[in-house]
Short mmCIF file of C-alpha atoms in Angstrom, two decimals:
data_model
loop_
_atom_site.label_atom_id
_atom_site.label_comp_id
_atom_site.label_asym_id
_atom_site.label_seq_id
_atom_site.Cartn_x
_atom_site.Cartn_y
_atom_site.Cartn_z
CA THR B 80 81.53 95.29 108.50
CA GLN B 81 82.56 98.41 106.20
CA LEU B 82 85.21 100.45 108.10
CA LEU B 83 84.26 103.32 106.05
CA GLU B 84 80.56 104.18 105.36
CA GLN B 85 80.05 106.42 102.09
CA SER B 86 77.02 108.00 101.42
CA PRO B 87 75.23 108.57 99.32
CA GLN B 88 75.56 105.23 97.40
CA PHE B 89 73.99 106.78 94.21
CA LEU B 90 73.81 110.46 92.94
CA SER B 91 71.93 111.95 90.04
CA ILE B 92 71.99 115.40 88.96
CA GLN B 93 71.75 118.15 86.55
CA GLU B 94 74.80 119.76 85.05
CA GLY B 95 75.14 123.17 87.50
CA GLU B 96 73.93 121.70 90.41
CA ASN B 97 76.21 121.33 93.73
CA LEU B 98 76.82 118.24 95.71
CA THR B 99 78.72 116.90 98.88
CA VAL B 100 79.87 113.13 99.02
CA TYR B 101 80.64 111.86 102.82
CA CYS B 102 82.86 109.11 104.14
CA ASN B 103 82.58 108.53 107.87
CA SER B 104 83.90 105.97 110.03
CA SER B 105 84.33 105.68 114.10
CA SER B 106 88.14 104.80 113.12
CA VAL B 107 90.97 106.80 113.51
CA PHE B 108 93.01 107.16 110.09
CA SER B 109 96.91 108.20 109.44
CA SER B 110 95.86 109.84 105.68
CA LEU B 111 92.51 109.52 103.95
CA GLN B 112 92.22 109.47 99.92
CA TRP B 113 89.46 110.00 97.19
CA TYR B 114 89.96 108.14 93.96
CA ARG B 115 87.82 108.42 90.86
CA GLN B 116 87.03 104.90 88.46
CA GLU B 117 85.37 105.60 85.12
CA PRO B 118 83.78 102.24 83.74
CA GLY B 119 86.14 99.43 82.67
CA GLU B 120 89.28 101.41 84.18
CA GLY B 121 91.11 101.12 87.76
CA PRO B 122 90.27 103.68 89.87
CA VAL B 123 92.61 106.63 89.73
CA LEU B 124 93.66 108.99 93.01
CA LEU B 125 92.41 112.81 92.88
CA VAL B 126 93.78 113.56 96.59
CA THR B 127 95.19 112.98 99.69
CA VAL B 128 94.46 114.27 102.90
CA VAL B 129 96.48 113.79 106.14
CA THR B 130 96.26 116.81 108.62
CA GLY B 131 92.82 116.75 110.16
CA GLY B 132 91.20 120.03 109.49
CA GLU B 133 93.21 119.89 106.11
CA VAL B 134 91.18 121.18 102.98
CA LYS B 135 91.97 120.18 99.76
CA LYS B 136 90.97 122.28 96.42
CA LEU B 137 91.24 120.45 93.27
CA LYS B 138 89.26 122.87 90.17
CA ARG B 139 85.78 122.43 91.44
CA LEU B 140 86.17 119.61 93.78
CA THR B 141 86.68 120.41 97.53
CA PHE B 142 87.94 118.26 99.66
CA GLN B 143 87.75 117.94 103.93
CA PHE B 144 89.36 115.64 106.43
CA GLY B 145 87.71 116.19 109.70
CA ASP B 146 89.17 117.42 112.60
CA ALA B 147 89.32 113.82 114.54
CA ARG B 148 91.00 112.12 111.16
CA LYS B 149 87.77 109.95 111.43
CA ASP B 150 85.58 111.17 108.31
CA SER B 151 85.92 113.12 104.76
CA SER B 152 83.83 114.75 102.54
CA LEU B 153 84.07 115.89 98.69
CA HIS B 154 82.05 118.65 97.52
CA ILE B 155 81.57 119.47 93.54
CA THR B 156 80.89 122.62 92.78
CA ALA B 157 78.71 123.29 89.68
CA ALA B 158 79.12 119.42 88.30
CA GLN B 159 79.27 118.70 84.88
CA PRO B 160 78.81 115.79 82.82
CA GLY B 161 82.64 115.23 82.59
CA ASP B 162 82.19 114.13 86.81
CA THR B 163 80.42 111.53 85.91
CA GLY B 164 81.89 108.33 87.51
CA LEU B 165 82.41 106.28 90.98
CA TYR B 166 83.94 108.02 93.71
CA LEU B 167 85.78 105.87 96.43
CA CYS B 168 87.40 107.21 99.52
CA ALA B 169 89.67 105.19 101.24
CA GLY B 170 91.83 105.22 104.47
CA ALA B 171 95.33 104.07 105.52
CA LYS B 172 96.29 103.60 109.38
CA GLY B 173 99.70 103.56 110.25
CA SER B 174 99.43 100.61 112.13
CA THR B 175 98.86 98.69 108.99
CA LEU B 176 101.06 99.64 106.38
CA GLY B 177 100.09 98.49 102.61
CA ARG B 178 96.92 98.50 103.35
CA LEU B 179 94.14 101.07 102.59
CA TYR B 180 90.34 100.53 103.65
CA PHE B 181 87.91 101.31 101.08
CA GLY B 182 84.41 102.53 101.14
CA ARG B 183 81.40 101.35 98.81
CA GLY B 184 81.76 104.20 96.38
CA THR B 185 79.65 106.69 95.20
CA GLN B 186 77.85 106.46 91.66
CA LEU B 187 77.49 109.71 89.97
CA THR B 188 75.68 110.62 87.49
CA VAL B 189 75.77 114.59 86.00
CA TRP B 190 73.05 114.79 83.21
CA PRO B 191 73.31 117.53 80.77
CA ASN M 248 107.17 103.51 82.66
CA ALA M 249 103.70 101.26 82.47
CA GLY M 250 102.82 101.32 85.95
CA VAL M 251 100.93 98.33 86.98
CA THR M 252 99.97 95.83 84.36
CA GLN M 253 97.66 92.86 84.77
CA THR M 254 96.76 89.88 82.61
CA PRO M 255 94.85 88.86 80.91
CA LYS M 256 92.21 91.27 80.38
CA PHE M 257 89.00 88.80 80.26
CA GLN M 258 89.02 85.11 81.05
CA VAL M 259 85.81 82.86 81.41
CA LEU M 260 86.50 79.62 83.54
CA LYS M 261 84.53 76.74 84.45
CA THR M 262 83.55 75.62 88.26
CA GLY M 263 86.84 74.11 89.58
CA GLN M 264 89.92 75.22 87.00
CA SER M 265 92.63 76.99 88.74
CA MET M 266 94.20 79.81 86.98
CA THR M 267 96.76 82.57 88.09
CA LEU M 268 96.16 86.11 87.22
CA GLN M 269 99.33 88.09 86.83
CA CYS M 270 100.05 91.16 88.17
CA ALA M 271 103.46 93.19 87.87
CA GLN M 272 105.15 96.82 88.36
CA ASP M 273 107.93 98.59 87.21
CA MET M 274 107.90 101.58 89.77
CA ASN M 275 109.82 99.89 92.45
CA HIS M 276 106.96 100.19 94.91
CA GLU M 277 107.15 97.94 97.87
CA TYR M 278 103.61 97.71 98.48
CA MET M 279 101.12 95.49 96.30
CA SER M 280 97.47 94.65 96.52
CA TRP M 281 94.94 92.17 95.16
CA TYR M 282 90.73 93.87 95.25
CA ARG M 283 87.91 92.46 94.07
CA GLN M 284 85.30 94.74 92.82
CA ASP M 285 81.70 93.78 92.75
CA PRO M 286 78.50 95.77 91.97
CA GLY M 287 77.74 97.79 95.10
CA MET M 288 80.31 96.24 97.07
CA GLY M 289 83.06 98.73 96.60
CA LEU M 290 87.01 97.32 96.46
CA ARG M 291 87.47 94.37 98.88
CA LEU M 292 91.00 93.51 99.98
CA ILE M 293 91.91 89.66 99.01
CA HIS M 294 95.66 89.84 99.86
CA TYR M 295 98.37 92.29 100.25
CA SER M 296 102.11 92.51 100.48
CA VAL M 297 104.51 94.61 102.11
CA GLY M 298 107.56 93.65 100.48
CA ALA M 299 109.09 90.36 98.64
CA GLY M 300 108.37 87.54 100.82
CA ILE M 301 105.65 88.78 102.97
CA THR M 302 101.99 88.68 102.62
CA ASP M 303 99.12 88.58 104.61
CA GLN M 304 95.32 88.39 104.18
CA GLY M 305 92.75 91.07 103.81
CA GLU M 306 88.97 90.70 104.14
CA VAL M 307 88.26 88.08 101.53
CA PRO M 308 91.14 85.38 101.35
CA ASN M 309 89.29 82.08 100.78
CA GLY M 310 89.63 80.37 97.52
CA TYR M 311 92.84 82.42 96.54
CA ASN M 312 96.59 82.16 97.19
CA VAL M 313 99.34 84.58 96.78
CA SER M 314 103.14 84.79 96.51
CA ARG M 315 105.73 87.66 96.30
CA SER M 316 109.08 86.67 95.50
CA THR M 317 110.33 89.74 93.83
CA THR M 318 109.47 93.52 94.14
CA GLU M 319 107.63 93.58 90.32
CA ASP M 320 105.30 90.76 90.55
CA PHE M 321 102.36 89.89 92.70
CA PRO M 322 100.48 86.99 90.90
CA LEU M 323 97.04 85.88 92.49
CA ARG M 324 95.84 82.06 91.84
CA LEU M 325 92.34 80.53 92.17
CA LEU M 326 92.88 76.99 93.60
CA SER M 327 89.24 75.80 92.22
CA ALA M 328 86.93 78.39 90.59
CA ALA M 329 83.62 78.76 91.40
CA PRO M 330 80.99 81.16 90.07
CA SER M 331 80.99 83.42 93.61
CA GLN M 332 84.33 84.41 92.11
CA THR M 333 82.79 85.93 89.20
CA SER M 334 84.13 89.51 89.68
CA VAL M 335 86.10 92.27 88.48
CA TYR M 336 90.02 91.60 90.17
CA PHE M 337 92.29 94.98 90.03
CA CYS M 338 95.93 94.65 91.46
CA ALA M 339 97.65 97.79 92.83
CA SER M 340 101.02 99.01 94.12
CA SER M 341 101.99 101.54 96.16
CA TYR M 342 105.08 103.17 98.40
CA GLU M 343 104.24 105.23 101.58
CA GLY M 344 105.73 109.21 100.37
CA GLY M 345 105.18 110.80 103.66
CA ARG M 346 102.05 112.00 102.73
CA GLY M 347 100.21 109.29 102.98
CA GLU M 348 99.60 105.80 100.50
CA THR M 349 98.96 106.83 97.15
CA GLN M 350 97.74 103.22 95.42
CA TYR M 351 98.41 103.00 91.69
CA PHE M 352 96.03 100.37 89.90
CA GLY M 353 96.18 98.14 87.24
CA PRO M 354 93.38 98.29 84.28
CA GLY M 355 91.65 95.17 86.07
CA THR M 356 90.82 91.41 85.03
CA ARG M 357 87.08 90.72 84.14
CA LEU M 358 86.62 86.68 85.21
CA LEU M 359 83.49 85.38 84.76
CA VAL M 360 83.23 81.53 86.32
CA LEU M 361 80.85 79.24 84.90
#
């Protein structure tokens, strides 16, 4: 059973379009992170959100943590081919330090 | 800092062979983890450690052993390789910095079991 459900699994869009990726759970997390992974490499952290309702912006990427700290979303404005990659959400629980729970990922392809 | 290093980068094994995947970090992080990544499955936790001498099982621990004798090293041992263990393996280290836990990943080891 996956603790974090990520959707959609695949997303194929044209350059300039907007998109949103969702990460949902029935569990509460002390923090939630978004990673991006390029082919042949390990995931790289994009952002960490800690407070319920928190919104963080990273250039064209906007991350939101749900008020109840059970879900998160990643919104990309005016997607570019350089945004192509695998986006992973991961949650941490204060009761299990050292362990992250990952979603299955969203494979994003942005066509020129 | 080299960050998290993994060796080897690629490995081909025959069914029944054993091997050790090496992982080292030079960031003095308390926590280290091993994941496997298969298509459509995201990252699945194999084993993790919260400090030297302390390890625990993740989601998919069967067929794998770990030990943590030093803060820096966290090797993963395959006792008797099976084709189902063909995967990409990632090691990660992390710390709890008060703003949530950030994991730093190595470049991965690609393992093929024939």
